[in-house]
CSV table of C-alpha atoms and ligand atoms in Angstrom, one decimal:
chain,number,residue,atom,x,y,z
A,21,MET,CA,4.4,-4.3,25.7
A,22,VAL,CA,2.4,-5.4,22.7
A,23,ALA,CA,4.7,-6.8,20.0
A,24,PRO,CA,4.8,-4.6,16.7
A,25,LEU,CA,2.5,-5.8,13.9
A,26,LEU,CA,5.4,-5.5,11.4
A,27,GLU,CA,9.0,-5.4,12.3
A,28,CYS,CA,11.9,-5.0,10.0
A,29,ARG,CA,15.4,-5.8,11.3
A,30,ASN,CA,18.4,-4.5,9.3
A,31,VAL,CA,16.6,-5.4,6.1
A,32,ARG,CA,18.5,-5.1,2.9
A,33,LYS,CA,18.2,-5.8,-0.8
A,34,ASP,CA,21.3,-5.7,-3.0
A,35,TYR,CA,21.1,-5.7,-6.8
A,36,GLY,CA,24.7,-6.3,-7.7
A,37,ALA,CA,26.7,-3.3,-6.2
A,38,LEU,CA,23.5,-1.4,-5.7
A,39,ALA,CA,22.0,-1.5,-2.2
A,40,ALA,CA,18.4,-0.7,-3.1
A,41,VAL,CA,17.4,-1.1,0.6
A,42,ASP,CA,20.3,-0.7,2.9
A,43,GLY,CA,19.7,-2.0,6.5
A,44,VAL,CA,16.3,-0.6,7.4
A,45,ASP,CA,15.0,-1.1,10.9
A,46,LEU,CA,11.3,-0.3,11.5
A,47,SER,CA,8.5,-1.2,13.8
A,48,VAL,CA,4.9,-0.5,12.9
A,49,HIS,CA,2.1,-1.0,15.4
A,50,ALA,CA,-1.5,-1.8,14.9
A,51,GLY,CA,-3.6,1.1,14.0
A,52,GLU,CA,-0.9,3.4,12.8
A,53,THR,CA,-1.0,5.2,9.5
A,54,ILE,CA,2.4,5.8,8.1
A,55,GLY,CA,3.5,7.7,4.9
A,56,ILE,CA,6.8,7.0,3.1
A,57,GLY,CA,8.4,9.7,1.0
A,58,GLY,CA,11.6,10.1,-0.6
A,59,PRO,CA,13.1,10.9,-4.2
A,60,ASN,CA,12.8,8.6,-7.1
A,61,GLY,CA,14.9,5.5,-6.8
A,62,ALA,CA,15.2,5.7,-3.1
A,63,GLY,CA,14.2,2.0,-2.6
A,64,LYS,CA,10.6,2.6,-1.4
A,65,THR,CA,8.9,0.1,-3.8
A,66,THR,CA,11.7,-2.4,-3.3
A,67,PHE,CA,11.1,-2.0,0.4
A,68,PHE,CA,7.4,-2.9,0.0
A,69,ASP,CA,8.4,-5.8,-2.3
A,70,LEU,CA,10.5,-7.2,0.6
A,71,ILE,CA,7.7,-6.7,3.2
A,72,SER,CA,5.1,-8.3,1.0
A,73,GLY,CA,7.2,-11.2,0.0
A,74,LEU,CA,7.5,-10.4,-3.8
A,75,THR,CA,11.2,-10.5,-3.7
A,76,PRO,CA,13.5,-12.2,-1.1
A,77,ALA,CA,15.7,-10.0,1.1
A,78,SER,CA,19.6,-10.1,0.9
A,79,GLY,CA,19.8,-9.9,4.6
A,80,GLY,CA,18.0,-9.1,7.8
A,81,ASP,CA,14.6,-10.4,8.9
A,82,ILE,CA,10.9,-9.3,8.8
A,83,LEU,CA,8.4,-10.2,11.3
A,84,PHE,CA,4.6,-10.0,11.0
A,85,HIS,CA,2.8,-10.6,14.4
A,86,GLY,CA,6.1,-11.5,15.9
A,87,ARG,CA,6.8,-14.3,13.4
A,88,SER,CA,9.5,-14.3,10.7
A,89,ILE,CA,7.9,-14.1,7.2
A,90,SER,CA,11.1,-13.9,5.3
A,91,ARG,CA,10.7,-17.4,3.7
A,92,ILE,CA,6.8,-17.4,3.2
A,93,PRO,CA,5.7,-17.3,-0.3
A,94,ALA,CA,3.8,-14.1,-1.4
A,95,HIS,CA,0.5,-15.8,-2.1
A,96,LYS,CA,0.3,-16.7,1.6
A,97,PHE,CA,0.4,-13.0,2.7
A,98,LEU,CA,-3.2,-12.0,2.1
A,99,PRO,CA,-4.7,-14.9,4.3
A,100,MET,CA,-2.1,-13.9,6.9
A,101,GLY,CA,-3.6,-10.5,7.1
A,102,MET,CA,-1.4,-8.4,4.8
A,103,ALA,CA,-2.5,-6.8,1.5
A,104,ARG,CA,-0.9,-4.4,-0.9
A,105,THR,CA,-1.5,-2.3,-4.0
A,106,PHE,CA,0.9,-1.3,-6.8
A,107,GLN,CA,2.5,1.8,-8.2
A,108,VAL,CA,0.8,1.0,-11.6
A,109,SER,CA,-2.9,0.2,-11.4
A,110,SER,CA,-3.3,-3.5,-11.6
A,111,GLY,CA,-6.6,-5.5,-12.2
A,112,PHE,CA,-7.9,-7.7,-14.9
A,113,THR,CA,-8.8,-5.1,-17.5
A,114,SER,CA,-11.0,-7.4,-19.7
A,115,LEU,CA,-13.1,-8.4,-16.7
A,116,THR,CA,-15.8,-6.2,-15.2
A,117,VAL,CA,-15.5,-4.3,-11.9
A,118,MET,CA,-17.8,-6.9,-10.3
A,119,GLN,CA,-15.7,-9.8,-11.7
A,120,ASN,CA,-12.5,-8.3,-10.3
A,121,MET,CA,-14.1,-8.1,-7.0
A,122,LEU,CA,-15.3,-11.7,-7.2
A,123,VAL,CA,-11.8,-12.9,-8.1
A,124,SER,CA,-10.5,-11.2,-5.0
A,125,ILE,CA,-13.1,-12.7,-2.8
A,126,LEU,CA,-12.7,-16.2,-4.1
A,127,PHE,CA,-8.9,-16.4,-4.4
A,128,GLY,CA,-7.9,-14.2,-1.3
A,129,SER,CA,-9.8,-16.7,1.0
A,130,GLY,CA,-6.6,-18.5,2.0
A,131,LEU,CA,-8.1,-21.8,0.9
A,132,GLU,CA,-5.5,-24.0,-0.9
A,133,ARG,CA,-8.5,-25.0,-3.3
A,134,PRO,CA,-10.9,-22.3,-3.4
A,135,ASP,CA,-14.5,-23.2,-4.5
A,136,LEU,CA,-14.8,-21.8,-8.0
A,137,ARG,CA,-18.5,-21.8,-8.0
A,138,ILE,CA,-19.8,-18.3,-7.4
A,139,GLN,CA,-22.4,-18.3,-4.9
A,140,THR,CA,-25.0,-15.9,-3.6
A,141,LYS,CA,-22.9,-15.1,-0.5
A,142,HIS,CA,-19.9,-14.2,-2.8
A,143,ARG,CA,-22.0,-11.9,-4.9
A,144,ARG,CA,-23.5,-10.3,-1.8
A,145,ARG,CA,-20.1,-9.7,-0.4
A,146,ALA,CA,-18.7,-8.3,-3.6
A,147,ALA,CA,-21.7,-5.9,-4.0
A,148,GLU,CA,-21.2,-4.7,-0.4
A,149,GLN,CA,-17.6,-4.0,-1.1
A,150,LEU,CA,-18.4,-2.1,-4.3
A,151,ASP,CA,-20.9,0.0,-2.4
A,152,ARG,CA,-18.5,0.7,0.4
A,153,PHE,CA,-16.1,2.3,-2.2
A,154,ASN,CA,-18.7,4.0,-4.4
A,155,LEU,CA,-18.1,1.6,-7.3
A,156,SER,CA,-21.6,0.1,-7.5
A,157,HIS,CA,-22.5,2.1,-10.6
A,158,LEU,CA,-19.6,0.7,-12.5
A,159,ALA,CA,-20.1,-3.0,-11.5
A,160,ASP,CA,-20.8,-4.2,-15.0
A,161,THR,CA,-18.3,-2.1,-16.8
A,162,GLU,CA,-15.0,-3.6,-18.0
A,163,VAL,CA,-11.9,-2.3,-15.9
A,164,ALA,CA,-10.3,-1.1,-19.2
A,165,GLU,CA,-13.1,1.4,-19.6
A,166,ILE,CA,-13.3,3.0,-16.1
A,167,PRO,CA,-11.6,6.3,-15.2
A,168,ALA,CA,-8.3,6.3,-13.4
A,169,LEU,CA,-9.7,7.3,-10.0
A,170,ALA,CA,-12.1,4.3,-10.1
A,171,ARG,CA,-9.3,1.9,-11.0
A,172,LYS,CA,-7.2,3.1,-8.1
A,173,LYS,CA,-10.2,2.8,-5.8
A,174,LEU,CA,-11.0,-0.7,-7.1
A,175,MET,CA,-7.4,-1.8,-6.5
A,176,VAL,CA,-7.7,-0.7,-2.8
A,177,ALA,CA,-11.3,-2.2,-2.6
A,178,THR,CA,-10.2,-5.6,-3.8
A,179,ALA,CA,-7.0,-5.5,-1.5
A,180,VAL,CA,-9.2,-5.1,1.6
A,181,ALA,CA,-12.0,-7.4,0.7
A,182,HIS,CA,-10.7,-9.9,3.3
A,183,GLU,CA,-10.2,-7.2,6.0
A,184,PRO,CA,-6.3,-7.3,6.3
A,185,LYS,CA,-4.6,-6.1,9.3
A,186,LEU,CA,-2.0,-4.3,7.4
A,187,LEU,CA,-2.5,-2.6,4.0
A,188,LEU,CA,0.4,-1.3,1.9
A,189,LEU,CA,-0.3,1.2,-0.7
A,190,ASP,CA,2.3,2.2,-3.3
A,191,GLU,CA,1.7,5.8,-4.6
A,192,PRO,CA,-2.2,5.6,-4.4
A,193,VAL,CA,-2.8,8.9,-5.7
A,194,SER,CA,0.0,9.4,-8.4
A,195,GLY,CA,-1.5,10.8,-11.6
A,196,LEU,CA,-4.8,12.1,-10.0
A,197,MET,CA,-6.2,15.6,-10.3
A,198,PRO,CA,-6.5,17.6,-7.0
A,199,PRO,CA,-10.3,16.9,-6.5
A,200,GLU,CA,-9.6,13.2,-7.2
A,201,VAL,CA,-6.9,13.3,-4.5
A,202,ASP,CA,-9.4,14.8,-2.1
A,203,SER,CA,-11.8,11.9,-2.9
A,204,PHE,CA,-9.0,9.4,-2.2
A,205,ILE,CA,-8.0,11.2,1.1
A,206,GLU,CA,-11.7,10.8,2.3
A,207,MET,CA,-11.6,7.1,1.3
A,208,VAL,CA,-8.3,6.4,3.1
A,209,LEU,CA,-9.3,8.4,6.3
A,210,ALA,CA,-12.5,6.3,6.4
A,211,LEU,CA,-10.3,3.1,6.1
A,212,ARG,CA,-8.0,4.5,8.9
A,213,LYS,CA,-11.1,4.9,11.2
A,214,SER,CA,-11.9,1.1,10.7
A,215,GLY,CA,-8.7,0.4,12.5
A,216,ILE,CA,-6.7,-1.1,9.8
A,217,CYS,CA,-2.9,-0.2,9.8
A,218,ILE,CA,-2.0,1.6,6.6
A,219,VAL,CA,1.6,2.2,5.3
A,220,PHE,CA,1.7,4.1,2.1
A,221,ILE,CA,4.4,5.4,-0.2
A,222,GLU,CA,3.6,8.9,-1.8
A,223,HIS,CA,5.2,11.7,-3.6
A,224,VAL,CA,2.2,13.8,-3.4
A,225,MET,CA,3.0,15.7,-0.1
A,226,ARG,CA,-0.5,17.0,0.3
A,227,PHE,CA,-1.8,13.5,0.6
A,228,LEU,CA,1.1,12.4,2.9
A,229,MET,CA,0.6,15.5,5.2
A,230,THR,CA,-3.2,15.0,5.5
A,231,VAL,CA,-3.4,11.2,5.9
A,232,ALA,CA,-0.3,10.1,7.8
A,233,GLU,CA,0.2,10.3,11.5
A,234,ARG,CA,3.9,9.2,11.2
A,235,ALA,CA,6.2,10.0,8.3
A,236,LEU,CA,9.3,8.2,7.0
A,237,ILE,CA,11.7,9.6,4.4
A,238,MET,CA,13.9,7.2,2.4
A,239,HIS,CA,17.0,8.1,0.5
A,240,GLN,CA,19.6,5.7,-1.0
A,241,GLY,CA,18.0,2.7,0.6
A,242,LYS,CA,18.1,4.1,4.0
A,243,LEU,CA,15.5,5.7,6.4
A,244,ILE,CA,16.7,9.3,6.9
A,245,TYR,CA,13.6,10.5,8.8
A,246,ASP,CA,11.1,8.9,11.1
A,247,GLY,CA,8.8,11.3,12.9
A,248,ALA,CA,5.9,13.8,12.7
A,249,PRO,CA,4.8,14.7,9.1
A,250,ALA,CA,5.0,18.4,10.2
A,251,GLY,CA,8.7,18.1,10.9
A,252,ILE,CA,9.7,16.9,7.4
A,253,ALA,CA,10.2,20.3,5.9
A,254,SER,CA,12.4,21.7,8.6
A,255,ASP,CA,14.7,18.6,8.7
A,256,GLU,CA,18.1,19.5,7.5
A,257,THR,CA,18.9,15.9,6.1
A,258,VAL,CA,15.6,15.8,4.4
A,259,LYS,CA,16.0,19.2,2.8
A,260,SER,CA,19.4,18.3,1.6
A,261,VAL,CA,18.1,15.4,-0.5
A,262,TYR,CA,15.1,17.3,-2.1
A,263,LEU,CA,16.3,19.6,-4.8
A,264,GLY,CA,14.7,22.0,-7.3
A,265,SER,CA,10.9,21.7,-7.9
A,266,ALA,CA,10.7,18.8,-5.4
A,267,ALA,CA,11.9,21.0,-2.6
A,268,GLU,CA,9.4,23.7,-3.7
A,269,GLU,CA,6.6,21.1,-3.6
A,270,LEU,CA,7.7,19.9,-0.2
A,271,ARG,CA,7.8,23.5,1.2
A,272,GLU,CA,4.4,24.4,-0.1
A,273,ALA,CA,2.8,21.2,1.0
A,274,THR,CA,4.1,21.3,4.5
A,275,GLN,CA,3.4,25.0,5.2
B,22,LIG,N1,14.8,-5.8,-10.3
B,22,LIG,C1,15.7,-4.8,-10.1
B,22,LIG,N2,17.0,-5.0,-10.6
B,22,LIG,C2,17.9,-4.1,-10.5
B,22,LIG,N3,17.7,-2.9,-9.9
B,22,LIG,C3,16.5,-2.6,-9.3
B,22,LIG,C4,15.5,-3.6,-9.5
B,22,LIG,N4,14.4,-3.1,-8.9
B,22,LIG,C5,14.8,-1.9,-8.4
B,22,LIG,N5,16.0,-1.5,-8.8
B,22,LIG,C6,16.8,-0.4,-8.4
B,22,LIG,O1,16.6,-0.1,-7.1
B,22,LIG,C7,16.6,1.2,-6.8
B,22,LIG,C8,15.3,1.5,-6.0
B,22,LIG,O2,14.2,1.3,-6.8
B,22,LIG,P1,12.7,1.5,-6.3
B,22,LIG,O3,11.8,1.1,-7.5
B,22,LIG,O4,12.5,0.7,-5.1
B,22,LIG,O5,12.6,3.1,-5.9
B,22,LIG,P2,11.4,3.9,-5.5
B,22,LIG,O6,11.9,4.6,-4.3
B,22,LIG,O7,10.1,3.2,-5.4
B,22,LIG,O8,11.3,5.0,-6.7
B,22,LIG,P3,10.0,5.7,-7.3
B,22,LIG,O9,9.7,6.8,-6.4
B,22,LIG,O10,10.6,6.3,-8.7
B,22,LIG,O11,9.0,4.8,-7.6
B,22,LIG,C9,16.6,2.0,-8.2
B,22,LIG,O12,17.9,2.4,-8.3
B,22,LIG,C10,16.3,0.9,-9.1
B,22,LIG,O13,16.8,1.1,-10.4
B,23,LIG,MG1,8.4,3.2,-6.4
């Protein structure tokens, strides 16, 4: 059998007495698209921080391509084939969209000493990436000036500039209007078609239900559901952790 692309074995993160991630076991295979839901404070972002090497685990092991990555520093992850985005839009706001893309292309190469001279091949590659994500018309605009949807798309575009095998997206559509969510769905479905494995966290259930082939629900640091997105709404354990308006949203989105 083919080894999982990503494997988490009894992974945990303790902050004092709080188990933010409490013994998670998970296997992710190449080509899968997985959506992670769960209430605020469930440990979803902390779980991504562990997978992407931003914070050390308190216990357990994480393997990527069958090799333990628990002690590898975060800056080595992109050259290894793992990229991520963040819950709050990141990016260099005083640089233009094109300059942001060039930074990603030059510094994500994995070279210990990237050549800082921007060459025609870098510009060509950057232009191609912007075109792929419909951002060409904003190439010369400072990131501080571009709309929220474009900022979120740019974060994904820079993350995938080096064609990672695994892409982690933390709440990619939070704060977007419904038509903008549709545009993001289209973009992620196109990425999915390219064969990249995508694991994302999302509260917007419509996005999760449309994009994910497999859904996970996290609660108090544990995985309480792992299965088909369509089964979330009828799962008794999941229902018991969603209260009030969140329960209503869950019901509507999964009908
Ligand atoms: N650096 C930290 N120090 C102490 N506690 C932390 C730290 N980071 C996260 N926590 C706590 O860990 C728990 C999980 O937080 P996390 O941000 O992972 O939740 P989440 O599921 O991503 O929530 P949300 O949906 O609101 O983004 C929370 O109780 C949070 O307060
Ligand atoms: Mg979070």
